[in-house]
PDB file of C-alpha atoms in Angstrom:
ATOM      1  CA  ALA A   1       0.000   0.000   0.000  1.00 75.00           C
ATOM      2  CA  GLN A   2       1.161   3.494  -0.713  1.00 80.00           C
ATOM      3  CA  SER A   3       2.218   5.763   2.143  1.00 89.00           C
ATOM      4  CA  VAL A   4       3.998   9.020   2.749  1.00 93.00           C
ATOM      5  CA  ALA A   5       5.933  10.226   5.777  1.00 95.00           C
ATOM      6  CA  GLN A   6       6.778  13.724   6.894  1.00 96.00           C
ATOM      7  CA  PRO A   7       9.220  13.213   9.764  1.00 95.00           C
ATOM      8  CA  GLU A   8       9.047  16.757  11.128  1.00 96.00           C
ATOM      9  CA  ASP A   9       5.981  18.171  12.853  1.00 94.00           C
ATOM     10  CA  GLN A  10       7.443  21.671  12.700  1.00 97.00           C
ATOM     11  CA  VAL A  11      10.299  23.439  10.948  1.00 98.00           C
ATOM     12  CA  ASN A  12      11.588  26.857  12.012  1.00 98.00           C
ATOM     13  CA  VAL A  13      13.617  28.945   9.589  1.00 97.00           C
ATOM     14  CA  ALA A  14      14.844  32.527   9.744  1.00 98.00           C
ATOM     15  CA  GLU A  15      13.571  34.815   7.022  1.00 97.00           C
ATOM     16  CA  GLY A  16      15.950  34.935   4.075  1.00 97.00           C
ATOM     17  CA  ASN A  17      17.465  31.532   4.835  1.00 98.00           C
ATOM     18  CA  PRO A  18      16.915  28.471   2.660  1.00 98.00           C
ATOM     19  CA  LEU A  19      14.241  26.056   3.803  1.00 97.00           C
ATOM     20  CA  THR A  20      13.675  22.340   3.395  1.00 98.00           C
ATOM     21  CA  VAL A  21      10.574  20.355   4.338  1.00 98.00           C
ATOM     22  CA  LYS A  22      11.188  16.627   4.223  1.00 98.00           C
ATOM     23  CA  CYS A  23       9.041  13.899   2.695  1.00 98.00           C
ATOM     24  CA  THR A  24       9.627  10.216   2.045  1.00 97.00           C
ATOM     25  CA  TYR A  25       7.254   7.849   0.307  1.00 95.00           C
ATOM     26  CA  SER A  26       6.522   4.193  -0.233  1.00 93.00           C
ATOM     27  CA  VAL A  27       4.757   2.892  -3.335  1.00 89.00           C
ATOM     28  CA  SER A  28       4.618  -0.335  -5.293  1.00 86.00           C
ATOM     29  CA  GLY A  29       4.973   1.283  -8.709  1.00 84.00           C
ATOM     30  CA  ASN A  30       6.161   4.600 -10.068  1.00 85.00           C
ATOM     31  CA  PRO A  31       5.185   7.441  -7.738  1.00 89.00           C
ATOM     32  CA  TYR A  32       3.089  10.460  -8.523  1.00 91.00           C
ATOM     33  CA  LEU A  33       4.112  13.029  -5.910  1.00 94.00           C
ATOM     34  CA  PHE A  34       2.569  16.298  -4.793  1.00 95.00           C
ATOM     35  CA  TRP A  35       3.067  19.151  -2.365  1.00 97.00           C
ATOM     36  CA  TYR A  36       0.163  21.191  -1.033  1.00 97.00           C
ATOM     37  CA  VAL A  37       0.094  24.186   1.315  1.00 97.00           C
ATOM     38  CA  GLN A  38      -2.635  25.144   3.765  1.00 95.00           C
ATOM     39  CA  TYR A  39      -3.092  28.577   5.296  1.00 92.00           C
ATOM     40  CA  PRO A  40      -5.233  28.981   8.445  1.00 85.00           C
ATOM     41  CA  ASN A  41      -8.906  28.082   8.001  1.00 78.00           C
ATOM     42  CA  ARG A  42      -8.434  27.430   4.300  1.00 84.00           C
ATOM     43  CA  GLY A  43      -8.372  24.376   2.089  1.00 88.00           C
ATOM     44  CA  LEU A  44      -5.196  22.937   0.656  1.00 93.00           C
ATOM     45  CA  GLN A  45      -3.599  24.665  -2.314  1.00 94.00           C
ATOM     46  CA  PHE A  46      -1.532  22.872  -4.939  1.00 93.00           C
ATOM     47  CA  LEU A  47       2.163  23.824  -5.008  1.00 95.00           C
ATOM     48  CA  LEU A  48       3.826  21.385  -7.374  1.00 95.00           C
ATOM     49  CA  LYS A  49       3.890  17.810  -8.620  1.00 93.00           C
ATOM     50  CA  TYR A  50       6.281  15.199  -9.945  1.00 93.00           C
ATOM     51  CA  ILE A  51       4.925  12.799 -12.540  1.00 88.00           C
ATOM     52  CA  THR A  52       7.949  11.999 -14.687  1.00 83.00           C
ATOM     53  CA  GLY A  53      10.954  13.744 -16.186  1.00 84.00           C
ATOM     54  CA  ASP A  54      13.386  16.088 -14.447  1.00 88.00           C
ATOM     55  CA  ASN A  55      14.043  15.289 -10.840  1.00 92.00           C
ATOM     56  CA  LEU A  56      13.893  18.961  -9.887  1.00 95.00           C
ATOM     57  CA  VAL A  57      10.353  20.276 -10.091  1.00 95.00           C
ATOM     58  CA  LYS A  58       9.535  23.965  -9.871  1.00 95.00           C
ATOM     59  CA  GLY A  59       6.228  25.163  -8.488  1.00 94.00           C
ATOM     60  CA  SER A  60       4.298  28.131  -7.163  1.00 91.00           C
ATOM     61  CA  TYR A  61       5.657  30.919  -4.939  1.00 93.00           C
ATOM     62  CA  GLY A  62       9.299  30.056  -5.674  1.00 95.00           C
ATOM     63  CA  PHE A  63       9.106  26.550  -4.227  1.00 97.00           C
ATOM     64  CA  GLU A  64      10.787  23.559  -5.773  1.00 97.00           C
ATOM     65  CA  ALA A  65      11.091  19.896  -4.895  1.00 98.00           C
ATOM     66  CA  GLU A  66      13.702  17.284  -5.655  1.00 96.00           C
ATOM     67  CA  PHE A  67      12.673  13.745  -6.505  1.00 96.00           C
ATOM     68  CA  ASN A  68      15.219  11.165  -5.365  1.00 96.00           C
ATOM     69  CA  LYS A  69      14.275   7.652  -6.370  1.00 93.00           C
ATOM     70  CA  SER A  70      17.088   5.880  -4.543  1.00 94.00           C
ATOM     71  CA  GLN A  71      16.203   7.578  -1.269  1.00 96.00           C
ATOM     72  CA  THR A  72      12.425   7.535  -1.986  1.00 95.00           C
ATOM     73  CA  SER A  73      12.295  11.197  -1.049  1.00 97.00           C
ATOM     74  CA  PHE A  74      10.596  14.301  -2.380  1.00 98.00           C
ATOM     75  CA  HIS A  75      11.811  17.187  -0.226  1.00 98.00           C
ATOM     76  CA  LEU A  76      10.327  20.659  -0.650  1.00 98.00           C
ATOM     77  CA  LYS A  77      12.803  23.525  -0.887  1.00 98.00           C
ATOM     78  CA  LYS A  78      13.017  27.263  -1.280  1.00 98.00           C
ATOM     79  CA  PRO A  79      16.250  29.263  -1.570  1.00 97.00           C
ATOM     80  CA  SER A  80      15.106  32.220   0.524  1.00 97.00           C
ATOM     81  CA  ALA A  81      12.209  31.987   2.980  1.00 97.00           C
ATOM     82  CA  LEU A  82       9.567  34.674   3.447  1.00 97.00           C
ATOM     83  CA  VAL A  83       7.455  35.251   6.559  1.00 96.00           C
ATOM     84  CA  SER A  84       4.403  34.712   4.327  1.00 95.00           C
ATOM     85  CA  ASP A  85       5.586  31.133   3.674  1.00 96.00           C
ATOM     86  CA  SER A  86       4.530  30.248   7.217  1.00 97.00           C
ATOM     87  CA  ALA A  87       1.824  27.594   6.789  1.00 97.00           C
ATOM     88  CA  LEU A  88       1.091  23.873   6.971  1.00 96.00           C
ATOM     89  CA  TYR A  89       2.664  21.822   4.180  1.00 97.00           C
ATOM     90  CA  PHE A  90       1.463  18.427   3.016  1.00 96.00           C
ATOM     91  CA  CYS A  91       3.287  15.895   0.905  1.00 97.00           C
ATOM     92  CA  ALA A  92       1.073  13.447  -0.994  1.00 94.00           C
ATOM     93  CA  VAL A  93       1.478  10.396  -3.216  1.00 92.00           C
ATOM     94  CA  ARG A  94      -0.380   8.202  -5.648  1.00 86.00           C
ATOM     95  CA  ASP A  95       1.238   5.024  -6.993  1.00 76.00           C
ATOM     96  CA  SER A  96      -0.921   4.253  -9.989  1.00 76.00           C
ATOM     97  CA  PRO A  97      -2.554   6.350 -12.699  1.00 69.00           C
ATOM     98  CA  ARG A  98      -5.640   4.171 -12.233  1.00 73.00           C
ATOM     99  CA  ASP A  99      -5.951   5.022  -8.540  1.00 76.00           C
ATOM    100  CA  ASP A 100      -8.551   7.722  -7.994  1.00 77.00           C
ATOM    101  CA  LYS A 101      -7.255   8.975  -4.636  1.00 81.00           C
ATOM    102  CA  ILE A 102      -4.162  10.623  -3.208  1.00 87.00           C
ATOM    103  CA  ILE A 103      -2.654   9.744   0.178  1.00 89.00           C
ATOM    104  CA  PHE A 104      -1.437  12.649   2.308  1.00 92.00           C
ATOM    105  CA  GLY A 105       1.263  12.903   4.925  1.00 93.00           C
ATOM    106  CA  LYS A 106       0.438  14.289   8.357  1.00 92.00           C
ATOM    107  CA  GLY A 107       1.736  17.719   7.477  1.00 95.00           C
ATOM    108  CA  THR A 108       4.661  19.872   8.574  1.00 96.00           C
ATOM    109  CA  ARG A 109       4.122  23.291  10.072  1.00 96.00           C
ATOM    110  CA  LEU A 110       6.613  25.786   8.731  1.00 97.00           C
ATOM    111  CA  HIS A 111       7.434  28.856  10.840  1.00 97.00           C
ATOM    112  CA  ILE A 112       9.456  31.596   9.206  1.00 97.00           C
ATOM    113  CA  LEU A 113      10.940  33.863  11.845  1.00 96.00           C
ATOM    114  CA  PRO A 114      11.329  37.577  11.021  1.00 93.00           C
TER     115      PRO A 114
ATOM    116  CA  GLU B   1     -11.858  31.082  -5.367  1.00 67.00           C
ATOM    117  CA  THR B   2     -10.486  27.740  -6.460  1.00 74.00           C
ATOM    118  CA  GLY B   3     -13.511  26.554  -8.418  1.00 93.00           C
ATOM    119  CA  VAL B   4     -14.659  24.345  -5.538  1.00 96.00           C
ATOM    120  CA  THR B   5     -17.209  26.011  -3.262  1.00 96.00           C
ATOM    121  CA  GLN B   6     -18.180  24.678   0.142  1.00 97.00           C
ATOM    122  CA  THR B   7     -21.124  25.878   2.215  1.00 97.00           C
ATOM    123  CA  PRO B   8     -21.549  26.739   4.966  1.00 97.00           C
ATOM    124  CA  ARG B   9     -18.088  27.930   6.009  1.00 95.00           C
ATOM    125  CA  HIS B  10     -18.936  27.438   9.669  1.00 96.00           C
ATOM    126  CA  LEU B  11     -21.532  25.236  11.333  1.00 96.00           C
ATOM    127  CA  VAL B  12     -22.406  24.688  14.970  1.00 96.00           C
ATOM    128  CA  MET B  13     -24.823  21.868  15.652  1.00 93.00           C
ATOM    129  CA  GLY B  14     -26.179  19.947  18.590  1.00 91.00           C
ATOM    130  CA  MET B  15     -25.758  16.211  18.852  1.00 89.00           C
ATOM    131  CA  THR B  16     -29.406  15.607  17.973  1.00 88.00           C
ATOM    132  CA  ASN B  17     -29.496  17.892  14.940  1.00 89.00           C
ATOM    133  CA  LYS B  18     -29.514  16.971  11.285  1.00 94.00           C
ATOM    134  CA  LYS B  19     -27.540  19.146   8.910  1.00 95.00           C
ATOM    135  CA  SER B  20     -25.893  18.902   5.511  1.00 97.00           C
ATOM    136  CA  LEU B  21     -22.636  20.151   4.075  1.00 98.00           C
ATOM    137  CA  LYS B  22     -22.593  21.131   0.429  1.00 98.00           C
ATOM    138  CA  CYS B  23     -19.802  21.122  -2.111  1.00 98.00           C
ATOM    139  CA  GLU B  24     -20.013  22.353  -5.684  1.00 97.00           C
ATOM    140  CA  GLN B  25     -17.276  22.279  -8.287  1.00 96.00           C
ATOM    141  CA  HIS B  26     -17.239  24.435 -11.403  1.00 94.00           C
ATOM    142  CA  LEU B  27     -14.246  22.780 -13.040  1.00 94.00           C
ATOM    143  CA  GLY B  28     -15.883  19.995 -15.024  1.00 92.00           C
ATOM    144  CA  HIS B  29     -14.091  17.383 -12.942  1.00 92.00           C
ATOM    145  CA  ASN B  30     -15.260  13.771 -12.768  1.00 90.00           C
ATOM    146  CA  ALA B  31     -14.376  12.837  -9.185  1.00 91.00           C
ATOM    147  CA  MET B  32     -15.164  14.364  -5.808  1.00 94.00           C
ATOM    148  CA  TYR B  33     -13.930  13.644  -2.294  1.00 93.00           C
ATOM    149  CA  TRP B  34     -14.685  14.313   1.355  1.00 95.00           C
ATOM    150  CA  TYR B  35     -11.790  14.634   3.804  1.00 94.00           C
ATOM    151  CA  LYS B  36     -11.850  15.222   7.564  1.00 95.00           C
ATOM    152  CA  GLN B  37      -9.122  17.326   9.127  1.00 93.00           C
ATOM    153  CA  SER B  38      -8.864  17.216  12.907  1.00 91.00           C
ATOM    154  CA  ALA B  39      -6.312  19.032  15.009  1.00 84.00           C
ATOM    155  CA  LYS B  40      -2.969  17.223  15.191  1.00 76.00           C
ATOM    156  CA  LYS B  41      -4.194  14.322  13.051  1.00 82.00           C
ATOM    157  CA  PRO B  42      -3.487  13.405   9.425  1.00 83.00           C
ATOM    158  CA  LEU B  43      -6.035  14.188   6.766  1.00 89.00           C
ATOM    159  CA  GLU B  44      -8.606  11.415   6.758  1.00 90.00           C
ATOM    160  CA  LEU B  45     -10.164  10.359   3.470  1.00 91.00           C
ATOM    161  CA  MET B  46     -13.845   9.693   4.077  1.00 93.00           C
ATOM    162  CA  PHE B  47     -15.532   9.160   0.718  1.00 93.00           C
ATOM    163  CA  VAL B  48     -14.650   9.096  -2.972  1.00 91.00           C
ATOM    164  CA  TYR B  49     -17.065   9.524  -5.837  1.00 91.00           C
ATOM    165  CA  ASN B  50     -15.802   8.770  -9.326  1.00 85.00           C
ATOM    166  CA  PHE B  51     -18.264   9.499 -12.123  1.00 76.00           C
ATOM    167  CA  LYS B  52     -20.944   9.796  -9.405  1.00 67.00           C
ATOM    168  CA  GLU B  53     -20.291   6.267  -8.163  1.00 72.00           C
ATOM    169  CA  GLN B  54     -18.976   5.840  -4.648  1.00 73.00           C
ATOM    170  CA  THR B  55     -15.654   4.047  -4.923  1.00 70.00           C
ATOM    171  CA  GLU B  56     -14.379   4.452  -1.389  1.00 71.00           C
ATOM    172  CA  ASN B  57     -15.887   4.465   2.062  1.00 72.00           C
ATOM    173  CA  ASN B  58     -13.124   4.449   4.626  1.00 72.00           C
ATOM    174  CA  SER B  59     -14.998   2.843   7.521  1.00 83.00           C
ATOM    175  CA  VAL B  60     -16.853   6.051   8.157  1.00 91.00           C
ATOM    176  CA  PRO B  61     -19.609   5.875  10.815  1.00 92.00           C
ATOM    177  CA  SER B  62     -23.128   5.769   9.476  1.00 92.00           C
ATOM    178  CA  ARG B  63     -23.921   9.122  11.085  1.00 94.00           C
ATOM    179  CA  PHE B  64     -22.103  10.538   8.035  1.00 95.00           C
ATOM    180  CA  SER B  65     -24.014   9.955   4.812  1.00 94.00           C
ATOM    181  CA  PRO B  66     -22.677  11.161   1.460  1.00 94.00           C
ATOM    182  CA  GLU B  67     -24.714  11.997  -1.585  1.00 94.00           C
ATOM    183  CA  CYS B  68     -23.519  12.761  -5.101  1.00 93.00           C
ATOM    184  CA  PRO B  69     -26.505  13.614  -7.310  1.00 92.00           C
ATOM    185  CA  ASN B  70     -24.321  14.656 -10.261  1.00 91.00           C
ATOM    186  CA  SER B  71     -20.679  15.183 -11.040  1.00 89.00           C
ATOM    187  CA  SER B  72     -20.761  18.819  -9.904  1.00 94.00           C
ATOM    188  CA  HIS B  73     -22.357  18.439  -6.481  1.00 96.00           C
ATOM    189  CA  LEU B  74     -21.458  16.522  -3.371  1.00 96.00           C
ATOM    190  CA  PHE B  75     -23.237  16.537  -0.035  1.00 97.00           C
ATOM    191  CA  LEU B  76     -22.394  15.215   3.392  1.00 97.00           C
ATOM    192  CA  HIS B  77     -25.485  14.604   5.501  1.00 97.00           C
ATOM    193  CA  LEU B  78     -24.899  14.671   9.243  1.00 96.00           C
ATOM    194  CA  HIS B  79     -27.067  13.302  12.042  1.00 93.00           C
ATOM    195  CA  THR B  80     -26.604  12.472  15.724  1.00 93.00           C
ATOM    196  CA  LEU B  81     -22.966  13.550  15.661  1.00 93.00           C
ATOM    197  CA  GLN B  82     -20.535  13.333  18.552  1.00 94.00           C
ATOM    198  CA  PRO B  83     -18.255  16.080  19.883  1.00 93.00           C
ATOM    199  CA  GLU B  84     -15.235  14.233  18.447  1.00 93.00           C
ATOM    200  CA  ASP B  85     -16.709  14.826  14.984  1.00 95.00           C
ATOM    201  CA  SER B  86     -15.841  18.500  15.330  1.00 96.00           C
ATOM    202  CA  ALA B  87     -13.304  19.208  12.583  1.00 95.00           C
ATOM    203  CA  LEU B  88     -12.648  20.955   9.300  1.00 95.00           C
ATOM    204  CA  TYR B  89     -14.392  19.063   6.515  1.00 96.00           C
ATOM    205  CA  LEU B  90     -12.742  19.496   3.169  1.00 95.00           C
ATOM    206  CA  CYS B  91     -14.174  18.776  -0.236  1.00 96.00           C
ATOM    207  CA  ALA B  92     -11.944  18.213  -3.243  1.00 95.00           C
ATOM    208  CA  SER B  93     -12.423  17.450  -6.909  1.00 94.00           C
ATOM    209  CA  SER B  94     -10.200  16.051  -9.615  1.00 92.00           C
ATOM    210  CA  GLN B  95     -10.193  15.073 -13.263  1.00 89.00           C
ATOM    211  CA  VAL B  96      -9.181  11.436 -13.027  1.00 83.00           C
ATOM    212  CA  SER B  97      -7.488  10.195 -16.190  1.00 79.00           C
ATOM    213  CA  PRO B  98      -5.366   7.195 -17.228  1.00 75.00           C
ATOM    214  CA  THR B  99      -2.284   9.410 -17.574  1.00 74.00           C
ATOM    215  CA  GLY B 100      -2.201   9.928 -13.820  1.00 70.00           C
ATOM    216  CA  ASP B 101      -1.231  13.535 -14.471  1.00 71.00           C
ATOM    217  CA  TRP B 102      -3.781  15.111 -12.133  1.00 79.00           C
ATOM    218  CA  GLY B 103      -4.191  16.304  -8.573  1.00 85.00           C
ATOM    219  CA  TYR B 104      -6.897  17.697  -6.349  1.00 91.00           C
ATOM    220  CA  THR B 105      -8.543  21.093  -6.177  1.00 93.00           C
ATOM    221  CA  PHE B 106      -9.796  21.768  -2.666  1.00 95.00           C
ATOM    222  CA  GLY B 107     -12.572  23.934  -1.346  1.00 95.00           C
ATOM    223  CA  SER B 108     -12.024  26.175   1.674  1.00 94.00           C
ATOM    224  CA  GLY B 109     -13.712  23.751   4.009  1.00 95.00           C
ATOM    225  CA  THR B 110     -16.562  23.781   6.523  1.00 96.00           C
ATOM    226  CA  ARG B 111     -15.548  24.233  10.144  1.00 95.00           C
ATOM    227  CA  LEU B 112     -17.951  22.004  12.093  1.00 96.00           C
ATOM    228  CA  THR B 113     -18.433  22.261  15.839  1.00 96.00           C
ATOM    229  CA  VAL B 114     -20.627  19.711  17.598  1.00 95.00           C
ATOM    230  CA  VAL B 115     -21.936  20.838  20.987  1.00 93.00           C
TER     231      VAL B 115
END
């Protein structure tokens, strides 16, 4: 069965510093990977996805993620953090194009300190 | 607006009440979902509707009853809820295709409080 793990409940980063939010996955086939962001009292918003192709995926708001098949990881990164990046981030996975649902990690709360 | 509209945004109900949550998507998608988000817990998938047919029911208690009358509308009927059912209920839609190149579009959620 597919699963995704976000090992950190919370990540604190100073504004202007690079940030990384970690995600590892487990699937039986080729993974379809996603990152979503949630601001307070809002639904989840799509950030980026990896389906196939380049291992470095660029998404919204300057975020990018690196797919690493050997380490089964899909870490979210940004070169320079903004206070407005503070939110809850979810990694998600689907292991088959025929599967009609996506499995989410438990989320990582990102705090950007001014 | 994301194209997925949930109403109401907030709902307070007693344990003996009956209420319904509504979700409408304007994206032409063919699948719709209900998720429950409780504090300090992972997102819980409750129900999946694919082409209006329910394809997933994740052991959800019968006090939650979904309805999908067409591919644009999804309801969650609630009755005799418990305080632990208080949560943010999220609706999502997607355009499921064999390519697998798709994700979800979420609504803003309904914040439910059971008193």
